[in-house]
């Protein structure tokens, strides 16, 4: 290679170097611009991501509220149903207790009548028994009075035994019993 060729080659190399430098600057500029655009895009994506995150949180919150609202509504409906069922059972129990109270009152009235009747029968029987005992006592008292009169007559000698036979001492004036003249009154 001669010097002319070397010069041409050097010029070409210089032109190529200039071209490469230009291209390099353009590439650097494009890379820089692309970096800026990428940065802007990233920032935009960041903002969009934040917006998306906010919207997602808002949507999730709304969905959560809806789920909570549905769950609460379902729980409240179930509680309301159970309360109504409990109220029906309490009403039925109250009605049963009312019927049992009425039956007990009827039974109590019947027992009161029976007890009153039993007391009346008992009182009649007690009065009858007492009357019988009084009558028996009076009879026993009369018998005792008669026995006492016989004992007095025996002690006084108005009544005695004469040879194994019962005999009476009447005295000089015989006095007969007014209501039945077959009987003689003894004087002591």
PDB file of N, CA and C in Angstrom, residues 36-130:
ATOM      1  N   UNK A  36     -35.412   8.207  28.502  1.00  0.00           N
ATOM      2  CA  UNK A  36     -36.374   9.198  29.024  1.00  0.00           C
ATOM      3  C   UNK A  36     -37.805   8.706  28.811  1.00  0.00           C
ATOM      4  N   UNK A  37     -38.035   8.204  27.577  1.00  0.00           N
ATOM      5  CA  UNK A  37     -39.378   7.695  27.309  1.00  0.00           C
ATOM      6  C   UNK A  37     -39.692   6.505  28.223  1.00  0.00           C
ATOM      7  N   UNK A  38     -38.694   5.634  28.394  1.00  0.00           N
ATOM      8  CA  UNK A  38     -38.865   4.494  29.273  1.00  0.00           C
ATOM      9  C   UNK A  38     -39.118   4.970  30.697  1.00  0.00           C
ATOM     10  N   UNK A  39     -38.390   6.006  31.108  1.00  0.00           N
ATOM     11  CA  UNK A  39     -38.588   6.567  32.437  1.00  0.00           C
ATOM     12  C   UNK A  39     -39.978   7.156  32.548  1.00  0.00           C
ATOM     13  N   UNK A  40     -40.403   7.892  31.512  1.00  0.00           N
ATOM     14  CA  UNK A  40     -41.737   8.464  31.521  1.00  0.00           C
ATOM     15  C   UNK A  40     -42.799   7.347  31.529  1.00  0.00           C
ATOM     16  N   UNK A  41     -42.497   6.328  30.699  1.00  0.00           N
ATOM     17  CA  UNK A  41     -43.419   5.198  30.658  1.00  0.00           C
ATOM     18  C   UNK A  41     -43.464   4.515  32.019  1.00  0.00           C
ATOM     19  N   UNK A  42     -42.288   4.348  32.613  1.00  0.00           N
ATOM     20  CA  UNK A  42     -42.234   3.720  33.929  1.00  0.00           C
ATOM     21  C   UNK A  42     -42.988   4.572  34.946  1.00  0.00           C
ATOM     22  N   UNK A  43     -42.762   5.906  34.852  1.00  0.00           N
ATOM     23  CA  UNK A  43     -43.490   6.791  35.765  1.00  0.00           C
ATOM     24  C   UNK A  43     -44.996   6.702  35.491  1.00  0.00           C
ATOM     25  N   UNK A  44     -45.322   6.693  34.204  1.00  0.00           N
ATOM     26  CA  UNK A  44     -46.737   6.546  33.834  1.00  0.00           C
ATOM     27  C   UNK A  44     -47.276   5.221  34.329  1.00  0.00           C
ATOM     28  N   UNK A  45     -46.458   4.184  34.142  1.00  0.00           N
ATOM     29  CA  UNK A  45     -46.874   2.878  34.646  1.00  0.00           C
ATOM     30  C   UNK A  45     -46.976   2.898  36.163  1.00  0.00           C
ATOM     31  N   UNK A  46     -46.057   3.617  36.796  1.00  0.00           N
ATOM     32  CA  UNK A  46     -46.123   3.743  38.250  1.00  0.00           C
ATOM     33  C   UNK A  46     -47.411   4.432  38.666  1.00  0.00           C
ATOM     34  N   UNK A  47     -47.718   5.550  37.950  1.00  0.00           N
ATOM     35  CA  UNK A  47     -48.979   6.239  38.249  1.00  0.00           C
ATOM     36  C   UNK A  47     -50.170   5.346  37.916  1.00  0.00           C
ATOM     37  N   UNK A  48     -50.071   4.693  36.781  1.00  0.00           N
ATOM     38  CA  UNK A  48     -51.151   3.792  36.398  1.00  0.00           C
ATOM     39  C   UNK A  48     -51.245   2.644  37.404  1.00  0.00           C
ATOM     40  N   UNK A  49     -50.082   2.172  37.852  1.00  0.00           N
ATOM     41  CA  UNK A  49     -50.059   1.109  38.855  1.00  0.00           C
ATOM     42  C   UNK A  49     -50.683   1.578  40.158  1.00  0.00           C
ATOM     43  N   UNK A  50     -50.343   2.824  40.527  1.00  0.00           N
ATOM     44  CA  UNK A  50     -50.947   3.378  41.737  1.00  0.00           C
ATOM     45  C   UNK A  50     -52.453   3.516  41.562  1.00  0.00           C
ATOM     46  N   UNK A  51     -52.845   4.031  40.397  1.00  0.00           N
ATOM     47  CA  UNK A  51     -54.278   4.156  40.125  1.00  0.00           C
ATOM     48  C   UNK A  51     -54.943   2.783  40.126  1.00  0.00           C
ATOM     49  N   UNK A  52     -54.263   1.824  39.460  1.00  0.00           N
ATOM     50  CA  UNK A  52     -54.797   0.466  39.409  1.00  0.00           C
ATOM     51  C   UNK A  52     -54.879  -0.117  40.821  1.00  0.00           C
ATOM     52  N   UNK A  53     -53.812   0.137  41.609  1.00  0.00           N
ATOM     53  CA  UNK A  53     -53.819  -0.357  42.989  1.00  0.00           C
ATOM     54  C   UNK A  53     -54.950   0.292  43.776  1.00  0.00           C
ATOM     55  N   UNK A  54     -55.127   1.627  43.596  1.00  0.00           N
ATOM     56  CA  UNK A  54     -56.207   2.321  44.305  1.00  0.00           C
ATOM     57  C   UNK A  54     -57.575   1.794  43.844  1.00  0.00           C
ATOM     58  N   UNK A  55     -57.719   1.647  42.532  1.00  0.00           N
ATOM     59  CA  UNK A  55     -58.977   1.128  42.016  1.00  0.00           C
ATOM     60  C   UNK A  55     -59.206  -0.306  42.501  1.00  0.00           C
ATOM     61  N   UNK A  56     -58.126  -1.106  42.516  1.00  0.00           N
ATOM     62  CA  UNK A  56     -58.240  -2.481  42.978  1.00  0.00           C
ATOM     63  C   UNK A  56     -58.632  -2.520  44.454  1.00  0.00           C
ATOM     64  N   UNK A  57     -57.940  -1.672  45.252  1.00  0.00           N
ATOM     65  CA  UNK A  57     -58.274  -1.611  46.676  1.00  0.00           C
ATOM     66  C   UNK A  57     -59.714  -1.153  46.853  1.00  0.00           C
ATOM     67  N   UNK A  58     -60.110  -0.141  46.084  1.00  0.00           N
ATOM     68  CA  UNK A  58     -61.478   0.366  46.165  1.00  0.00           C
ATOM     69  C   UNK A  58     -62.469  -0.722  45.747  1.00  0.00           C
ATOM     70  N   UNK A  59     -62.154  -1.406  44.630  1.00  0.00           N
ATOM     71  CA  UNK A  59     -63.031  -2.477  44.151  1.00  0.00           C
ATOM     72  C   UNK A  59     -63.083  -3.614  45.166  1.00  0.00           C
ATOM     73  N   UNK A  60     -61.906  -3.991  45.684  1.00  0.00           N
ATOM     74  CA  UNK A  60     -61.862  -5.061  46.686  1.00  0.00           C
ATOM     75  C   UNK A  60     -62.628  -4.632  47.934  1.00  0.00           C
ATOM     76  N   UNK A  61     -62.456  -3.370  48.337  1.00  0.00           N
ATOM     77  CA  UNK A  61     -63.197  -2.857  49.491  1.00  0.00           C
ATOM     78  C   UNK A  61     -64.693  -2.913  49.249  1.00  0.00           C
ATOM     79  N   UNK A  62     -65.108  -2.489  48.051  1.00  0.00           N
ATOM     80  CA  UNK A  62     -66.537  -2.529  47.725  1.00  0.00           C
ATOM     81  C   UNK A  62     -67.035  -3.978  47.714  1.00  0.00           C
ATOM     82  N   UNK A  63     -66.231  -4.867  47.111  1.00  0.00           N
ATOM     83  CA  UNK A  63     -66.619  -6.279  47.092  1.00  0.00           C
ATOM     84  C   UNK A  63     -66.655  -6.846  48.504  1.00  0.00           C
ATOM     85  N   UNK A  64     -65.652  -6.462  49.301  1.00  0.00           N
ATOM     86  CA  UNK A  64     -65.632  -6.940  50.688  1.00  0.00           C
ATOM     87  C   UNK A  64     -66.856  -6.431  51.446  1.00  0.00           C
ATOM     88  N   UNK A  65     -67.181  -5.148  51.213  1.00  0.00           N
ATOM     89  CA  UNK A  65     -68.374  -4.599  51.871  1.00  0.00           C
ATOM     90  C   UNK A  65     -69.628  -5.345  51.426  1.00  0.00           C
ATOM     91  N   UNK A  66     -69.693  -5.657  50.129  1.00  0.00           N
ATOM     92  CA  UNK A  66     -70.852  -6.384  49.611  1.00  0.00           C
ATOM     93  C   UNK A  66     -70.916  -7.789  50.225  1.00  0.00           C
ATOM     94  N   UNK A  67     -69.749  -8.449  50.293  1.00  0.00           N
ATOM     95  CA  UNK A  67     -69.701  -9.785  50.886  1.00  0.00           C
ATOM     96  C   UNK A  67     -70.093  -9.708  52.357  1.00  0.00           C
ATOM     97  N   UNK A  68     -69.549  -8.705  53.064  1.00  0.00           N
ATOM     98  CA  UNK A  68     -69.880  -8.526  54.473  1.00  0.00           C
ATOM     99  C   UNK A  68     -71.370  -8.234  54.620  1.00  0.00           C
ATOM    100  N   UNK A  69     -71.893  -7.350  53.750  1.00  0.00           N
ATOM    101  CA  UNK A  69     -73.309  -7.017  53.806  1.00  0.00           C
ATOM    102  C   UNK A  69     -74.165  -8.257  53.561  1.00  0.00           C
ATOM    103  N   UNK A  70     -73.794  -9.058  52.560  1.00  0.00           N
ATOM    104  CA  UNK A  70     -74.544 -10.293  52.293  1.00  0.00           C
ATOM    105  C   UNK A  70     -74.455 -11.262  53.474  1.00  0.00           C
ATOM    106  N   UNK A  71     -73.220 -11.391  54.005  1.00  0.00           N
ATOM    107  CA  UNK A  71     -73.038 -12.282  55.154  1.00  0.00           C
ATOM    108  C   UNK A  71     -73.856 -11.823  56.346  1.00  0.00           C
ATOM    109  N   UNK A  72     -73.829 -10.510  56.613  1.00  0.00           N
ATOM    110  CA  UNK A  72     -74.623  -9.971  57.718  1.00  0.00           C
ATOM    111  C   UNK A  72     -76.110 -10.161  57.472  1.00  0.00           C
ATOM    112  N   UNK A  73     -76.527  -9.911  56.213  1.00  0.00           N
ATOM    113  CA  UNK A  73     -77.949 -10.089  55.893  1.00  0.00           C
ATOM    114  C   UNK A  73     -78.357 -11.542  56.094  1.00  0.00           C
ATOM    115  N   UNK A  74     -77.498 -12.456  55.640  1.00  0.00           N
ATOM    116  CA  UNK A  74     -77.798 -13.875  55.809  1.00  0.00           C
ATOM    117  C   UNK A  74     -77.838 -14.241  57.289  1.00  0.00           C
ATOM    118  N   UNK A  75     -76.851 -13.753  58.063  1.00  0.00           N
ATOM    119  CA  UNK A  75     -76.819 -14.047  59.505  1.00  0.00           C
ATOM    120  C   UNK A  75     -78.035 -13.438  60.201  1.00  0.00           C
ATOM    121  N   UNK A  76     -78.386 -12.188  59.821  1.00  0.00           N
ATOM    122  CA  UNK A  76     -79.547 -11.534  60.426  1.00  0.00           C
ATOM    123  C   UNK A  76     -80.841 -12.253  60.053  1.00  0.00           C
ATOM    124  N   UNK A  77     -80.927 -12.701  58.791  1.00  0.00           N
ATOM    125  CA  UNK A  77     -82.115 -13.461  58.385  1.00  0.00           C
ATOM    126  C   UNK A  77     -82.232 -14.761  59.173  1.00  0.00           C
ATOM    127  N   UNK A  78     -81.090 -15.435  59.347  1.00  0.00           N
ATOM    128  CA  UNK A  78     -81.096 -16.682  60.119  1.00  0.00           C
ATOM    129  C   UNK A  78     -81.473 -16.404  61.574  1.00  0.00           C
ATOM    130  N   UNK A  79     -80.891 -15.348  62.176  1.00  0.00           N
ATOM    131  CA  UNK A  79     -81.232 -14.990  63.559  1.00  0.00           C
ATOM    132  C   UNK A  79     -82.709 -14.624  63.668  1.00  0.00           C
ATOM    133  N   UNK A  80     -83.213 -13.874  62.686  1.00  0.00           N
ATOM    134  CA  UNK A  80     -84.624 -13.494  62.699  1.00  0.00           C
ATOM    135  C   UNK A  80     -85.508 -14.731  62.608  1.00  0.00           C
ATOM    136  N   UNK A  81     -85.133 -15.669  61.747  1.00  0.00           N
ATOM    137  CA  UNK A  81     -85.908 -16.918  61.628  1.00  0.00           C
ATOM    138  C   UNK A  81     -85.888 -17.680  62.945  1.00  0.00           C
ATOM    139  N   UNK A  82     -84.712 -17.797  63.564  1.00  0.00           N
ATOM    140  CA  UNK A  82     -84.601 -18.519  64.833  1.00  0.00           C
ATOM    141  C   UNK A  82     -85.381 -17.805  65.936  1.00  0.00           C
ATOM    142  N   UNK A  83     -85.345 -16.461  65.938  1.00  0.00           N
ATOM    143  CA  UNK A  83     -86.109 -15.709  66.939  1.00  0.00           C
ATOM    144  C   UNK A  83     -87.610 -15.924  66.748  1.00  0.00           C
ATOM    145  N   UNK A  84     -88.056 -15.935  65.493  1.00  0.00           N
ATOM    146  CA  UNK A  84     -89.472 -16.183  65.232  1.00  0.00           C
ATOM    147  C   UNK A  84     -89.863 -17.585  65.677  1.00  0.00           C
ATOM    148  N   UNK A  85     -88.987 -18.563  65.397  1.00  0.00           N
ATOM    149  CA  UNK A  85     -89.267 -19.927  65.822  1.00  0.00           C
ATOM    150  C   UNK A  85     -89.308 -20.015  67.343  1.00  0.00           C
ATOM    151  N   UNK A  86     -88.367 -19.330  68.016  1.00  0.00           N
ATOM    152  CA  UNK A  86     -88.352 -19.317  69.479  1.00  0.00           C
ATOM    153  C   UNK A  86     -89.606 -18.639  70.015  1.00  0.00           C
ATOM    154  N   UNK A  87     -90.038 -17.561  69.368  1.00  0.00           N
ATOM    155  CA  UNK A  87     -91.255 -16.862  69.794  1.00  0.00           C
ATOM    156  C   UNK A  87     -92.475 -17.781  69.640  1.00  0.00           C
ATOM    157  N   UNK A  88     -92.538 -18.534  68.534  1.00  0.00           N
ATOM    158  CA  UNK A  88     -93.647 -19.474  68.350  1.00  0.00           C
ATOM    159  C   UNK A  88     -93.625 -20.555  69.429  1.00  0.00           C
ATOM    160  N   UNK A  89     -92.427 -21.056  69.730  1.00  0.00           N
ATOM    161  CA  UNK A  89     -92.316 -22.076  70.773  1.00  0.00           C
ATOM    162  C   UNK A  89     -92.712 -21.502  72.126  1.00  0.00           C
ATOM    163  N   UNK A  90     -92.285 -20.260  72.415  1.00  0.00           N
ATOM    164  CA  UNK A  90     -92.644 -19.631  73.689  1.00  0.00           C
ATOM    165  C   UNK A  90     -94.159 -19.432  73.771  1.00  0.00           C
ATOM    166  N   UNK A  91     -94.785 -19.031  72.663  1.00  0.00           N
ATOM    167  CA  UNK A  91     -96.237 -18.861  72.637  1.00  0.00           C
ATOM    168  C   UNK A  91     -96.933 -20.195  72.872  1.00  0.00           C
ATOM    169  N   UNK A  92     -96.440 -21.254  72.225  1.00  0.00           N
ATOM    170  CA  UNK A  92     -97.020 -22.589  72.409  1.00  0.00           C
ATOM    171  C   UNK A  92     -96.860 -23.044  73.856  1.00  0.00           C
ATOM    172  N   UNK A  93     -95.671 -22.797  74.420  1.00  0.00           N
ATOM    173  CA  UNK A  93     -95.421 -23.179  75.818  1.00  0.00           C
ATOM    174  C   UNK A  93     -96.347 -22.408  76.745  1.00  0.00           C
ATOM    175  N   UNK A  94     -96.536 -21.119  76.484  1.00  0.00           N
ATOM    176  CA  UNK A  94     -97.442 -20.312  77.312  1.00  0.00           C
ATOM    177  C   UNK A  94     -98.876 -20.849  77.212  1.00  0.00           C
ATOM    178  N   UNK A  95     -99.285 -21.227  76.009  1.00  0.00           N
ATOM    179  CA  UNK A  95    -100.636 -21.788  75.839  1.00  0.00           C
ATOM    180  C   UNK A  95    -100.758 -23.110  76.599  1.00  0.00           C
ATOM    181  N   UNK A  96     -99.730 -23.944  76.528  1.00  0.00           N
ATOM    182  CA  UNK A  96     -99.752 -25.219  77.273  1.00  0.00           C
ATOM    183  C   UNK A  96     -99.818 -24.962  78.768  1.00  0.00           C
ATOM    184  N   UNK A  97     -99.031 -24.001  79.251  1.00  0.00           N
ATOM    185  CA  UNK A  97     -99.056 -23.668  80.674  1.00  0.00           C
ATOM    186  C   UNK A  97    -100.428 -23.139  81.086  1.00  0.00           C
ATOM    187  N   UNK A  98    -101.055 -22.348  80.215  1.00  0.00           N
ATOM    188  CA  UNK A  98    -102.387 -21.824  80.502  1.00  0.00           C
ATOM    189  C   UNK A  98    -103.389 -22.975  80.616  1.00  0.00           C
ATOM    190  N   UNK A  99    -103.300 -23.935  79.685  1.00  0.00           N
ATOM    191  CA  UNK A  99    -104.199 -25.092  79.741  1.00  0.00           C
ATOM    192  C   UNK A  99    -103.962 -25.907  81.009  1.00  0.00           C
ATOM    193  N   UNK A 100    -102.696 -26.106  81.357  1.00  0.00           N
ATOM    194  CA  UNK A 100    -102.378 -26.869  82.561  1.00  0.00           C
ATOM    195  C   UNK A 100    -102.870 -26.136  83.815  1.00  0.00           C
ATOM    196  N   UNK A 101    -102.743 -24.800  83.825  1.00  0.00           N
ATOM    197  CA  UNK A 101    -103.225 -24.019  84.963  1.00  0.00           C
ATOM    198  C   UNK A 101    -104.739 -24.166  85.087  1.00  0.00           C
ATOM    199  N   UNK A 102    -105.448 -24.098  83.945  1.00  0.00           N
ATOM    200  CA  UNK A 102    -106.906 -24.246  83.971  1.00  0.00           C
ATOM    201  C   UNK A 102    -107.288 -25.648  84.469  1.00  0.00           C
ATOM    202  N   UNK A 103    -106.563 -26.670  84.015  1.00  0.00           N
ATOM    203  CA  UNK A 103    -106.840 -28.032  84.471  1.00  0.00           C
ATOM    204  C   UNK A 103    -106.569 -28.161  85.967  1.00  0.00           C
ATOM    205  N   UNK A 104    -105.487 -27.545  86.426  1.00  0.00           N
ATOM    206  CA  UNK A 104    -105.177 -27.584  87.858  1.00  0.00           C
ATOM    207  C   UNK A 104    -106.251 -26.859  88.674  1.00  0.00           C
ATOM    208  N   UNK A 105    -106.759 -25.749  88.134  1.00  0.00           N
ATOM    209  CA  UNK A 105    -107.820 -25.030  88.848  1.00  0.00           C
ATOM    210  C   UNK A 105    -109.081 -25.889  88.942  1.00  0.00           C
ATOM    211  N   UNK A 106    -109.417 -26.576  87.834  1.00  0.00           N
ATOM    212  CA  UNK A 106    -110.588 -27.453  87.868  1.00  0.00           C
ATOM    213  C   UNK A 106    -110.375 -28.579  88.881  1.00  0.00           C
ATOM    214  N   UNK A 107    -109.197 -29.155  88.855  1.00  0.00           N
ATOM    215  CA  UNK A 107    -108.885 -30.227  89.808  1.00  0.00           C
ATOM    216  C   UNK A 107    -108.935 -29.705  91.236  1.00  0.00           C
ATOM    217  N   UNK A 108    -108.401 -28.502  91.429  1.00  0.00           N
ATOM    218  CA  UNK A 108    -108.383 -27.899  92.765  1.00  0.00           C
ATOM    219  C   UNK A 108    -109.811 -27.655  93.249  1.00  0.00           C
ATOM    220  N   UNK A 109    -110.671 -27.123  92.366  1.00  0.00           N
ATOM    221  CA  UNK A 109    -112.064 -26.903  92.757  1.00  0.00           C
ATOM    222  C   UNK A 109    -112.725 -28.220  93.141  1.00  0.00           C
ATOM    223  N   UNK A 110    -112.482 -29.262  92.345  1.00  0.00           N
ATOM    224  CA  UNK A 110    -113.046 -30.577  92.655  1.00  0.00           C
ATOM    225  C   UNK A 110    -112.541 -31.088  93.994  1.00  0.00           C
ATOM    226  N   UNK A 111    -111.248 -30.897  94.231  1.00  0.00           N
ATOM    227  CA  UNK A 111    -110.689 -31.344  95.518  1.00  0.00           C
ATOM    228  C   UNK A 111    -111.259 -30.544  96.676  1.00  0.00           C
ATOM    229  N   UNK A 112    -111.481 -29.248  96.457  1.00  0.00           N
ATOM    230  CA  UNK A 112    -112.061 -28.417  97.519  1.00  0.00           C
ATOM    231  C   UNK A 112    -113.463 -28.908  97.848  1.00  0.00           C
ATOM    232  N   UNK A 113    -114.264 -29.204  96.801  1.00  0.00           N
ATOM    233  CA  UNK A 113    -115.614 -29.714  97.043  1.00  0.00           C
ATOM    234  C   UNK A 113    -115.564 -31.060  97.757  1.00  0.00           C
ATOM    235  N   UNK A 114    -114.669 -31.923  97.300  1.00  0.00           N
ATOM    236  CA  UNK A 114    -114.550 -33.241  97.928  1.00  0.00           C
ATOM    237  C   UNK A 114    -114.078 -33.106  99.372  1.00  0.00           C
ATOM    238  N   UNK A 115    -113.090 -32.199  99.592  1.00  0.00           N
ATOM    239  CA  UNK A 115    -112.599 -32.001 100.961  1.00  0.00           C
ATOM    240  C   UNK A 115    -113.701 -31.433 101.845  1.00  0.00           C
ATOM    241  N   UNK A 116    -114.466 -30.481 101.319  1.00  0.00           N
ATOM    242  CA  UNK A 116    -115.587 -29.917 102.086  1.00  0.00           C
ATOM    243  C   UNK A 116    -116.628 -30.971 102.410  1.00  0.00           C
ATOM    244  N   UNK A 117    -116.934 -31.796 101.391  1.00  0.00           N
ATOM    245  CA  UNK A 117    -117.896 -32.879 101.608  1.00  0.00           C
ATOM    246  C   UNK A 117    -117.350 -33.885 102.627  1.00  0.00           C
ATOM    247  N   UNK A 118    -116.065 -34.203 102.506  1.00  0.00           N
ATOM    248  CA  UNK A 118    -115.454 -35.143 103.461  1.00  0.00           C
ATOM    249  C   UNK A 118    -115.470 -34.555 104.867  1.00  0.00           C
ATOM    250  N   UNK A 119    -115.166 -33.242 104.978  1.00  0.00           N
ATOM    251  CA  UNK A 119    -115.225 -32.603 106.296  1.00  0.00           C
ATOM    252  C   UNK A 119    -116.642 -32.618 106.856  1.00  0.00           C
ATOM    253  N   UNK A 120    -117.640 -32.370 105.987  1.00  0.00           N
ATOM    254  CA  UNK A 120    -119.032 -32.388 106.424  1.00  0.00           C
ATOM    255  C   UNK A 120    -119.427 -33.787 106.892  1.00  0.00           C
ATOM    256  N   UNK A 121    -119.054 -34.801 106.085  1.00  0.00           N
ATOM    257  CA  UNK A 121    -119.360 -36.179 106.471  1.00  0.00           C
ATOM    258  C   UNK A 121    -118.641 -36.518 107.769  1.00  0.00           C
ATOM    259  N   UNK A 122    -117.370 -36.094 107.887  1.00  0.00           N
ATOM    260  CA  UNK A 122    -116.613 -36.324 109.106  1.00  0.00           C
ATOM    261  C   UNK A 122    -117.254 -35.646 110.300  1.00  0.00           C
ATOM    262  N   UNK A 123    -117.724 -34.411 110.089  1.00  0.00           N
ATOM    263  CA  UNK A 123    -118.371 -33.678 111.186  1.00  0.00           C
ATOM    264  C   UNK A 123    -119.669 -34.374 111.592  1.00  0.00           C
ATOM    265  N   UNK A 124    -120.455 -34.838 110.589  1.00  0.00           N
ATOM    266  CA  UNK A 124    -121.701 -35.547 110.897  1.00  0.00           C
ATOM    267  C   UNK A 124    -121.394 -36.828 111.649  1.00  0.00           C
ATOM    268  N   UNK A 125    -120.361 -37.556 111.155  1.00  0.00           N
ATOM    269  CA  UNK A 125    -119.995 -38.797 111.844  1.00  0.00           C
ATOM    270  C   UNK A 125    -119.481 -38.512 113.256  1.00  0.00           C
ATOM    271  N   UNK A 126    -118.687 -37.427 113.380  1.00  0.00           N
ATOM    272  CA  UNK A 126    -118.180 -37.077 114.716  1.00  0.00           C
ATOM    273  C   UNK A 126    -119.337 -36.684 115.631  1.00  0.00           C
ATOM    274  N   UNK A 127    -120.279 -35.890 115.086  1.00  0.00           N
ATOM    275  CA  UNK A 127    -121.431 -35.487 115.894  1.00  0.00           C
ATOM    276  C   UNK A 127    -122.272 -36.715 116.250  1.00  0.00           C
ATOM    277  N   UNK A 128    -122.477 -37.604 115.283  1.00  0.00           N
ATOM    278  CA  UNK A 128    -123.236 -38.823 115.543  1.00  0.00           C
ATOM    279  C   UNK A 128    -122.528 -39.698 116.567  1.00  0.00           C
ATOM    280  N   UNK A 129    -121.216 -39.837 116.387  1.00  0.00           N
ATOM    281  CA  UNK A 129    -120.432 -40.622 117.340  1.00  0.00           C
ATOM    282  C   UNK A 129    -120.465 -40.004 118.724  1.00  0.00           C
ATOM    283  N   UNK A 130    -120.358 -38.669 118.771  1.00  0.00           N
ATOM    284  CA  UNK A 130    -120.414 -37.979 120.065  1.00  0.00           C
ATOM    285  C   UNK A 130    -121.789 -38.152 120.686  1.00  0.00           C
TER     286      UNK A 130
END
